[in-house]
Amino acid sequence: MEFQAQTFAQKVRHYLITTMGRTADEANLEEFYRAFCTSLREEIMINWTATMHTFIKQKSRMLYYLSMEYMPGRLFGNNITNVSAVDLIKRVLQILGRDFSTLISMEPDIGIGNGGLGRLASCFMDSLATLQYPAFGYGMRYHYGIFEQELMCGVQVERPDCWLLNQNPWEFRRDTHAVNVRFGGNPIERKNSHNETVYDLLDYDEVRALPYDLPIIGYSHDPNFSVLTLRLWSTKESPRNFQLQRYNAGEIGQASENTSLTDVLYPNDNHEAGKRIRLKQEFLLVSASLQDIIRHYREKHDTFNEFPDKVRIQINDTHPALVIPELMRILTQENDLSFMQAWNITRTCCGYTNHTVLKEALEEWNAARMSELLPRQFRLIEHLNGQFCSEIRTKFPGDEARVRQMSIIEGGQVRMANLAIYGSHKVNGVARLHTEILKSSLFKNFYELDTDKFVNVTNGVTQRRWLLYCNPKLAHFVEKRIGNGWITDFSQFRKIGDFAADPESQQEFLCIKKENKLRFLDMIRKDMQERHGTTEEFMQHHILGAEAIYDVQIKRIHEYKRQLMKALHLLMLYHEVKDNPQTHRVKRFAIFGGKAAPGYKVAKNIIRLIYCLARKINHDPATAHQMKVFYVENYNVSKAEVIIPAADLSEQISTAGMEASGTGNMKFSINGALTICTDDGANVEMRESVTDEWWPFLFGASADENIEMKKKHNYNPLDIYASKKPIKRAIDALIDGSLTENDAEVEALSNVHQSLLEGPPGIIADRFFVLNDLMSYYETQKRVEELYTNPSKWAEYAIHNMAGMAPFSADVSIDNYAKKIWGLEHCPPDLDELHRVREEYSKHDRCRVIPNDQ
Ligand SMILES: *Cc1c(COP(=O)(O)O)cnc(C)c1O
């Protein structure tokens, strides 16, 4: 290793001189980071090139994963983990006199997604690469990712996320693969050779989409690892996108519309805004990616005969569902296939993953708007809808109500989920309960039309990032006991359960948890210092040491996720401790984190409530040593990597039936937290895997009960408010002035109060059944405290919970997709190809334009 380390250090010096004109001792951190990554990058380029050659050479069936969002986080640390070079890199840094953690913190956190959906896409890319499947990821290179959140006196302020400020050493601009995408225009009718109507286009707007590639490095112990491509489209760097004619006509905003198309990510999680630019973004992804897919196919094929065998396209949520009409158009209009042939191909190739049952999150587009922006695609959707409706009428004669429910276009709106289901050969939910709800409720009609179309693939997370990389101490704990096979075969993780009752393992586990808590405290100290210039004295008022239970809820702020329930519980606890300081045994450090969509007022009020609560509780001398509340600003992947290993208790308390899967829940368990939860999403399967015996903190109404309650309209939060004293007291505190210090706070908290007891005008009170579950949540939290007073017992539970996570690796999810949906085979890099590329690469060292002075 020493020789390797010295060579690598030399390479870094080389890049500093050749690309920046700096020597190693004078380079600043940013330059050093860039040279370092460039050297590392060189190592993986060989495998990347060979992997890509292999796909073409072997003509494998390819998976193309289309997603409007990804959340890769930082790449450097994960990349060296995946090529098993962490120790080597640490040694190199030692040689060069630089600090590892400082270097890592140089890198921006890539957050070109909102939350779980984008993070899932990134976990899937990691698994596809590690399992060596032939795959390609497509997405958008938003110039500004998810906003940076700052809290100013409890008010969320959104700042732009400038992740591209410095040159990103991991991305490759691919000018040769730029494509044009067309919007608007006048469709001109023509017949194709099958005497079917197709449309050419005149007077359209054309936008150039330029791809930037990120390498996705598969984990491997040996040097023959795969590297996949995440291809992100941008319209920014194409001068032709600026419409000079419009600029000259004084329409400055419109002139730059196409240049700025990929500027910002829409910051809505589980909510659709229906904005025009968003529709243009979605079509850009679809059209550019399809052109790229077809170009790739054409490299080895002259006809489309083999296309349905070679191509699989997975649509991550409905956002890229326009692939269905666009592929139809390309086949019928550009390539003269018949509608029947094109439809068979389209349906065979496409699969759709549903991520939500929330009505407000289901995508619909105004038909007139779509028709104006995408006239040909809209006509095709109309055509497909006519065909679809007659299929329904054939199977269910006379059932016009059913036709209206299933129709793709209804009431002047295009329903993207209906389009996605009709155009796909498989539709999947993301956890068993979620898929069942799709079949029995949201898409019941579709299920009755075609039962085989619906399958479940439960989500997972990559154990490489979410244990091996983010929690090295616990990873080592596992490795010492069961070896390292779990890194690529997570079913082996089960074996850690054999050590749950072992006192020595329990002690070591608790020790590691403590160290991780200190690491977390360190992070928030630094973060607060940087953001607000906070002093250590101030911090002492807001944190509790490692002996306290770290009770964590980190996720997007959304009413259905019920951060409000946890806030009310803390209020109840606060009242209780204040009344009777003696009875309280367990110190509790309640940690929140998460962004609210900028336009989501209720969510912002909830953040404000948590802020008011923290201020009250943290400064009250009667409770100050018993409980503290802390809001971690700007929750993102990098923060999650530090918070999750430090957590004792994972809060997964959504209204049962509403969280499709959740993946945060899995990350916590893998890192040795216990879960307090409703029986929702993947929690159900996690419980079954851990077994009820070791899953002690389940509470609340079931999904069935909630659906029943909604149907019968028989839920009344006022009954609970009136009959449960501690709940009444907590709710009253929202408006009695005890928490607030100014008018704005009074208004925010009274809005929260109103949403619980009266409901906003036209909407029922407490729509997410917070009060209905609050009492049982409160009782369950009592049991949490009881168990926490017995640390070794707690550790025993925690280790059993870790073991039970064996089925929740993204590797398992990907294998299931490959089997149930894609019919995809592994395709490791061809060894001859690897050899050839290595050979070609290594020759460069012998080339010197200017001979050395000798
Ligand atoms: C895992 C993850 C999520 C998803 O969390 P849920 O609790 O499943 O909603 C969101 N954001 C980030 C940064 C994550 O890492």
PDB file of N, CA, C and O in Angstrom, residues 453-485:
ATOM      1  N   LYS A 453     -50.929  -6.698 -13.817  1.00  0.00           N
ATOM      2  CA  LYS A 453     -50.076  -5.532 -14.030  1.00  0.00           C
ATOM      3  C   LYS A 453     -49.470  -5.023 -12.723  1.00  0.00           C
ATOM      4  O   LYS A 453     -48.394  -4.443 -12.712  1.00  0.00           O
ATOM      5  N   PHE A 454     -50.151  -5.269 -11.610  1.00  0.00           N
ATOM      6  CA  PHE A 454     -49.734  -4.665 -10.338  1.00  0.00           C
ATOM      7  C   PHE A 454     -48.807  -5.580  -9.551  1.00  0.00           C
ATOM      8  O   PHE A 454     -49.139  -6.733  -9.279  1.00  0.00           O
ATOM      9  N   VAL A 455     -47.642  -5.068  -9.212  1.00  0.00           N
ATOM     10  CA  VAL A 455     -46.694  -5.828  -8.393  1.00  0.00           C
ATOM     11  C   VAL A 455     -46.144  -4.925  -7.292  1.00  0.00           C
ATOM     12  O   VAL A 455     -46.226  -3.700  -7.376  1.00  0.00           O
ATOM     13  N   ASN A 456     -45.625  -5.568  -6.263  1.00  0.00           N
ATOM     14  CA  ASN A 456     -44.986  -4.796  -5.208  1.00  0.00           C
ATOM     15  C   ASN A 456     -43.478  -4.956  -5.253  1.00  0.00           C
ATOM     16  O   ASN A 456     -42.974  -6.059  -5.453  1.00  0.00           O
ATOM     17  N   VAL A 457     -42.778  -3.848  -5.088  1.00  0.00           N
ATOM     18  CA  VAL A 457     -41.339  -3.920  -4.822  1.00  0.00           C
ATOM     19  C   VAL A 457     -41.054  -2.982  -3.650  1.00  0.00           C
ATOM     20  O   VAL A 457     -41.119  -1.753  -3.797  1.00  0.00           O
ATOM     21  N   THR A 458     -40.806  -3.565  -2.515  1.00  0.00           N
ATOM     22  CA  THR A 458     -40.560  -2.751  -1.328  1.00  0.00           C
ATOM     23  C   THR A 458     -39.213  -2.027  -1.448  1.00  0.00           C
ATOM     24  O   THR A 458     -38.232  -2.597  -1.900  1.00  0.00           O
ATOM     25  N   ASN A 459     -39.228  -0.760  -1.061  1.00  0.00           N
ATOM     26  CA  ASN A 459     -38.011   0.063  -1.095  1.00  0.00           C
ATOM     27  C   ASN A 459     -36.911  -0.503  -0.207  1.00  0.00           C
ATOM     28  O   ASN A 459     -37.158  -1.329   0.669  1.00  0.00           O
ATOM     29  N   GLY A 460     -35.710  -0.025  -0.443  1.00  0.00           N
ATOM     30  CA  GLY A 460     -34.575  -0.372   0.398  1.00  0.00           C
ATOM     31  C   GLY A 460     -33.579   0.777   0.370  1.00  0.00           C
ATOM     32  O   GLY A 460     -33.762   1.757  -0.348  1.00  0.00           O
ATOM     33  N   VAL A 461     -32.529   0.660   1.167  1.00  0.00           N
ATOM     34  CA  VAL A 461     -31.463   1.660   1.164  1.00  0.00           C
ATOM     35  C   VAL A 461     -30.133   0.938   0.965  1.00  0.00           C
ATOM     36  O   VAL A 461     -30.025  -0.258   1.217  1.00  0.00           O
ATOM     37  N   THR A 462     -29.124   1.670   0.502  1.00  0.00           N
ATOM     38  CA  THR A 462     -27.840   1.011   0.323  1.00  0.00           C
ATOM     39  C   THR A 462     -27.054   0.981   1.632  1.00  0.00           C
ATOM     40  O   THR A 462     -26.795   2.028   2.244  1.00  0.00           O
ATOM     41  N   GLN A 463     -26.715  -0.220   2.054  1.00  0.00           N
ATOM     42  CA  GLN A 463     -25.951  -0.389   3.294  1.00  0.00           C
ATOM     43  C   GLN A 463     -24.539   0.159   3.149  1.00  0.00           C
ATOM     44  O   GLN A 463     -23.865   0.358   4.151  1.00  0.00           O
ATOM     45  N   ARG A 464     -24.097   0.393   1.890  1.00  0.00           N
ATOM     46  CA  ARG A 464     -22.752   0.938   1.727  1.00  0.00           C
ATOM     47  C   ARG A 464     -22.693   2.374   2.235  1.00  0.00           C
ATOM     48  O   ARG A 464     -21.860   2.711   3.066  1.00  0.00           O
ATOM     49  N   ARG A 465     -23.607   3.228   1.777  1.00  0.00           N
ATOM     50  CA  ARG A 465     -23.601   4.592   2.284  1.00  0.00           C
ATOM     51  C   ARG A 465     -24.138   4.669   3.708  1.00  0.00           C
ATOM     52  O   ARG A 465     -23.596   5.373   4.552  1.00  0.00           O
ATOM     53  N   TRP A 466     -25.223   3.895   3.961  1.00  0.00           N
ATOM     54  CA  TRP A 466     -25.966   4.107   5.208  1.00  0.00           C
ATOM     55  C   TRP A 466     -25.498   3.248   6.377  1.00  0.00           C
ATOM     56  O   TRP A 466     -26.128   3.199   7.406  1.00  0.00           O
ATOM     57  N   LEU A 467     -24.393   2.546   6.209  1.00  0.00           N
ATOM     58  CA  LEU A 467     -23.734   1.936   7.364  1.00  0.00           C
ATOM     59  C   LEU A 467     -22.216   1.975   7.184  1.00  0.00           C
ATOM     60  O   LEU A 467     -21.511   2.661   7.927  1.00  0.00           O
ATOM     61  N   LEU A 468     -21.737   1.299   6.167  1.00  0.00           N
ATOM     62  CA  LEU A 468     -20.290   1.187   5.963  1.00  0.00           C
ATOM     63  C   LEU A 468     -19.611   2.556   5.946  1.00  0.00           C
ATOM     64  O   LEU A 468     -18.604   2.778   6.613  1.00  0.00           O
ATOM     65  N   TYR A 469     -20.174   3.492   5.175  1.00  0.00           N
ATOM     66  CA  TYR A 469     -19.551   4.803   5.043  1.00  0.00           C
ATOM     67  C   TYR A 469     -19.914   5.740   6.196  1.00  0.00           C
ATOM     68  O   TYR A 469     -19.047   6.404   6.762  1.00  0.00           O
ATOM     69  N   CYS A 470     -21.201   5.791   6.579  1.00  0.00           N
ATOM     70  CA  CYS A 470     -21.610   6.847   7.512  1.00  0.00           C
ATOM     71  C   CYS A 470     -21.399   6.463   8.967  1.00  0.00           C
ATOM     72  O   CYS A 470     -21.410   7.311   9.835  1.00  0.00           O
ATOM     73  N   ASN A 471     -21.199   5.192   9.245  1.00  0.00           N
ATOM     74  CA  ASN A 471     -21.040   4.762  10.636  1.00  0.00           C
ATOM     75  C   ASN A 471     -19.900   3.738  10.726  1.00  0.00           C
ATOM     76  O   ASN A 471     -20.126   2.557  11.015  1.00  0.00           O
ATOM     77  N   PRO A 472     -18.649   4.193  10.491  1.00  0.00           N
ATOM     78  CA  PRO A 472     -17.524   3.246  10.432  1.00  0.00           C
ATOM     79  C   PRO A 472     -17.365   2.423  11.710  1.00  0.00           C
ATOM     80  O   PRO A 472     -16.982   1.247  11.633  1.00  0.00           O
ATOM     81  N   LYS A 473     -17.681   3.025  12.850  1.00  0.00           N
ATOM     82  CA  LYS A 473     -17.500   2.283  14.110  1.00  0.00           C
ATOM     83  C   LYS A 473     -18.461   1.117  14.207  1.00  0.00           C
ATOM     84  O   LYS A 473     -18.079   0.004  14.597  1.00  0.00           O
ATOM     85  N   LEU A 474     -19.713   1.367  13.865  1.00  0.00           N
ATOM     86  CA  LEU A 474     -20.686   0.281  13.937  1.00  0.00           C
ATOM     87  C   LEU A 474     -20.429  -0.751  12.829  1.00  0.00           C
ATOM     88  O   LEU A 474     -20.620  -1.958  13.030  1.00  0.00           O
ATOM     89  N   ALA A 475     -19.966  -0.283  11.689  1.00  0.00           N
ATOM     90  CA  ALA A 475     -19.621  -1.211  10.605  1.00  0.00           C
ATOM     91  C   ALA A 475     -18.501  -2.143  11.069  1.00  0.00           C
ATOM     92  O   ALA A 475     -18.531  -3.353  10.803  1.00  0.00           O
ATOM     93  N   HIS A 476     -17.549  -1.588  11.774  1.00  0.00           N
ATOM     94  CA  HIS A 476     -16.444  -2.394  12.295  1.00  0.00           C
ATOM     95  C   HIS A 476     -16.943  -3.401  13.340  1.00  0.00           C
ATOM     96  O   HIS A 476     -16.529  -4.564  13.356  1.00  0.00           O
ATOM     97  N   PHE A 477     -17.848  -2.933  14.198  1.00  0.00           N
ATOM     98  CA  PHE A 477     -18.507  -3.795  15.196  1.00  0.00           C
ATOM     99  C   PHE A 477     -19.139  -5.014  14.506  1.00  0.00           C
ATOM    100  O   PHE A 477     -18.999  -6.150  14.959  1.00  0.00           O
ATOM    101  N   VAL A 478     -19.791  -4.769  13.402  1.00  0.00           N
ATOM    102  CA  VAL A 478     -20.449  -5.850  12.665  1.00  0.00           C
ATOM    103  C   VAL A 478     -19.403  -6.763  12.014  1.00  0.00           C
ATOM    104  O   VAL A 478     -19.474  -7.996  12.103  1.00  0.00           O
ATOM    105  N   GLU A 479     -18.422  -6.126  11.386  1.00  0.00           N
ATOM    106  CA  GLU A 479     -17.399  -6.863  10.660  1.00  0.00           C
ATOM    107  C   GLU A 479     -16.637  -7.824  11.575  1.00  0.00           C
ATOM    108  O   GLU A 479     -16.339  -8.964  11.194  1.00  0.00           O
ATOM    109  N   LYS A 480     -16.336  -7.366  12.794  1.00  0.00           N
ATOM    110  CA  LYS A 480     -15.622  -8.208  13.766  1.00  0.00           C
ATOM    111  C   LYS A 480     -16.409  -9.469  14.085  1.00  0.00           C
ATOM    112  O   LYS A 480     -15.856 -10.500  14.432  1.00  0.00           O
ATOM    113  N   ARG A 481     -17.720  -9.378  14.006  1.00  0.00           N
ATOM    114  CA  ARG A 481     -18.559 -10.497  14.445  1.00  0.00           C
ATOM    115  C   ARG A 481     -19.028 -11.402  13.317  1.00  0.00           C
ATOM    116  O   ARG A 481     -19.111 -12.612  13.494  1.00  0.00           O
ATOM    117  N   ILE A 482     -19.362 -10.813  12.178  1.00  0.00           N
ATOM    118  CA  ILE A 482     -19.929 -11.665  11.115  1.00  0.00           C
ATOM    119  C   ILE A 482     -19.197 -11.520   9.780  1.00  0.00           C
ATOM    120  O   ILE A 482     -19.680 -11.962   8.752  1.00  0.00           O
ATOM    121  N   GLY A 483     -18.022 -10.884   9.815  1.00  0.00           N
ATOM    122  CA  GLY A 483     -17.272 -10.714   8.572  1.00  0.00           C
ATOM    123  C   GLY A 483     -17.821  -9.569   7.733  1.00  0.00           C
ATOM    124  O   GLY A 483     -18.601  -8.759   8.236  1.00  0.00           O
ATOM    125  N   ASN A 484     -17.409  -9.498   6.472  1.00  0.00           N
ATOM    126  CA  ASN A 484     -17.852  -8.361   5.654  1.00  0.00           C
ATOM    127  C   ASN A 484     -18.693  -8.749   4.435  1.00  0.00           C
ATOM    128  O   ASN A 484     -18.904  -7.949   3.536  1.00  0.00           O
ATOM    129  N   GLY A 485     -19.209  -9.972   4.440  1.00  0.00           N
ATOM    130  CA  GLY A 485     -20.059 -10.397   3.335  1.00  0.00           C
ATOM    131  C   GLY A 485     -21.316  -9.552   3.187  1.00  0.00           C
ATOM    132  O   GLY A 485     -21.842  -9.390   2.076  1.00  0.00           O
TER     133      GLY A 485
END
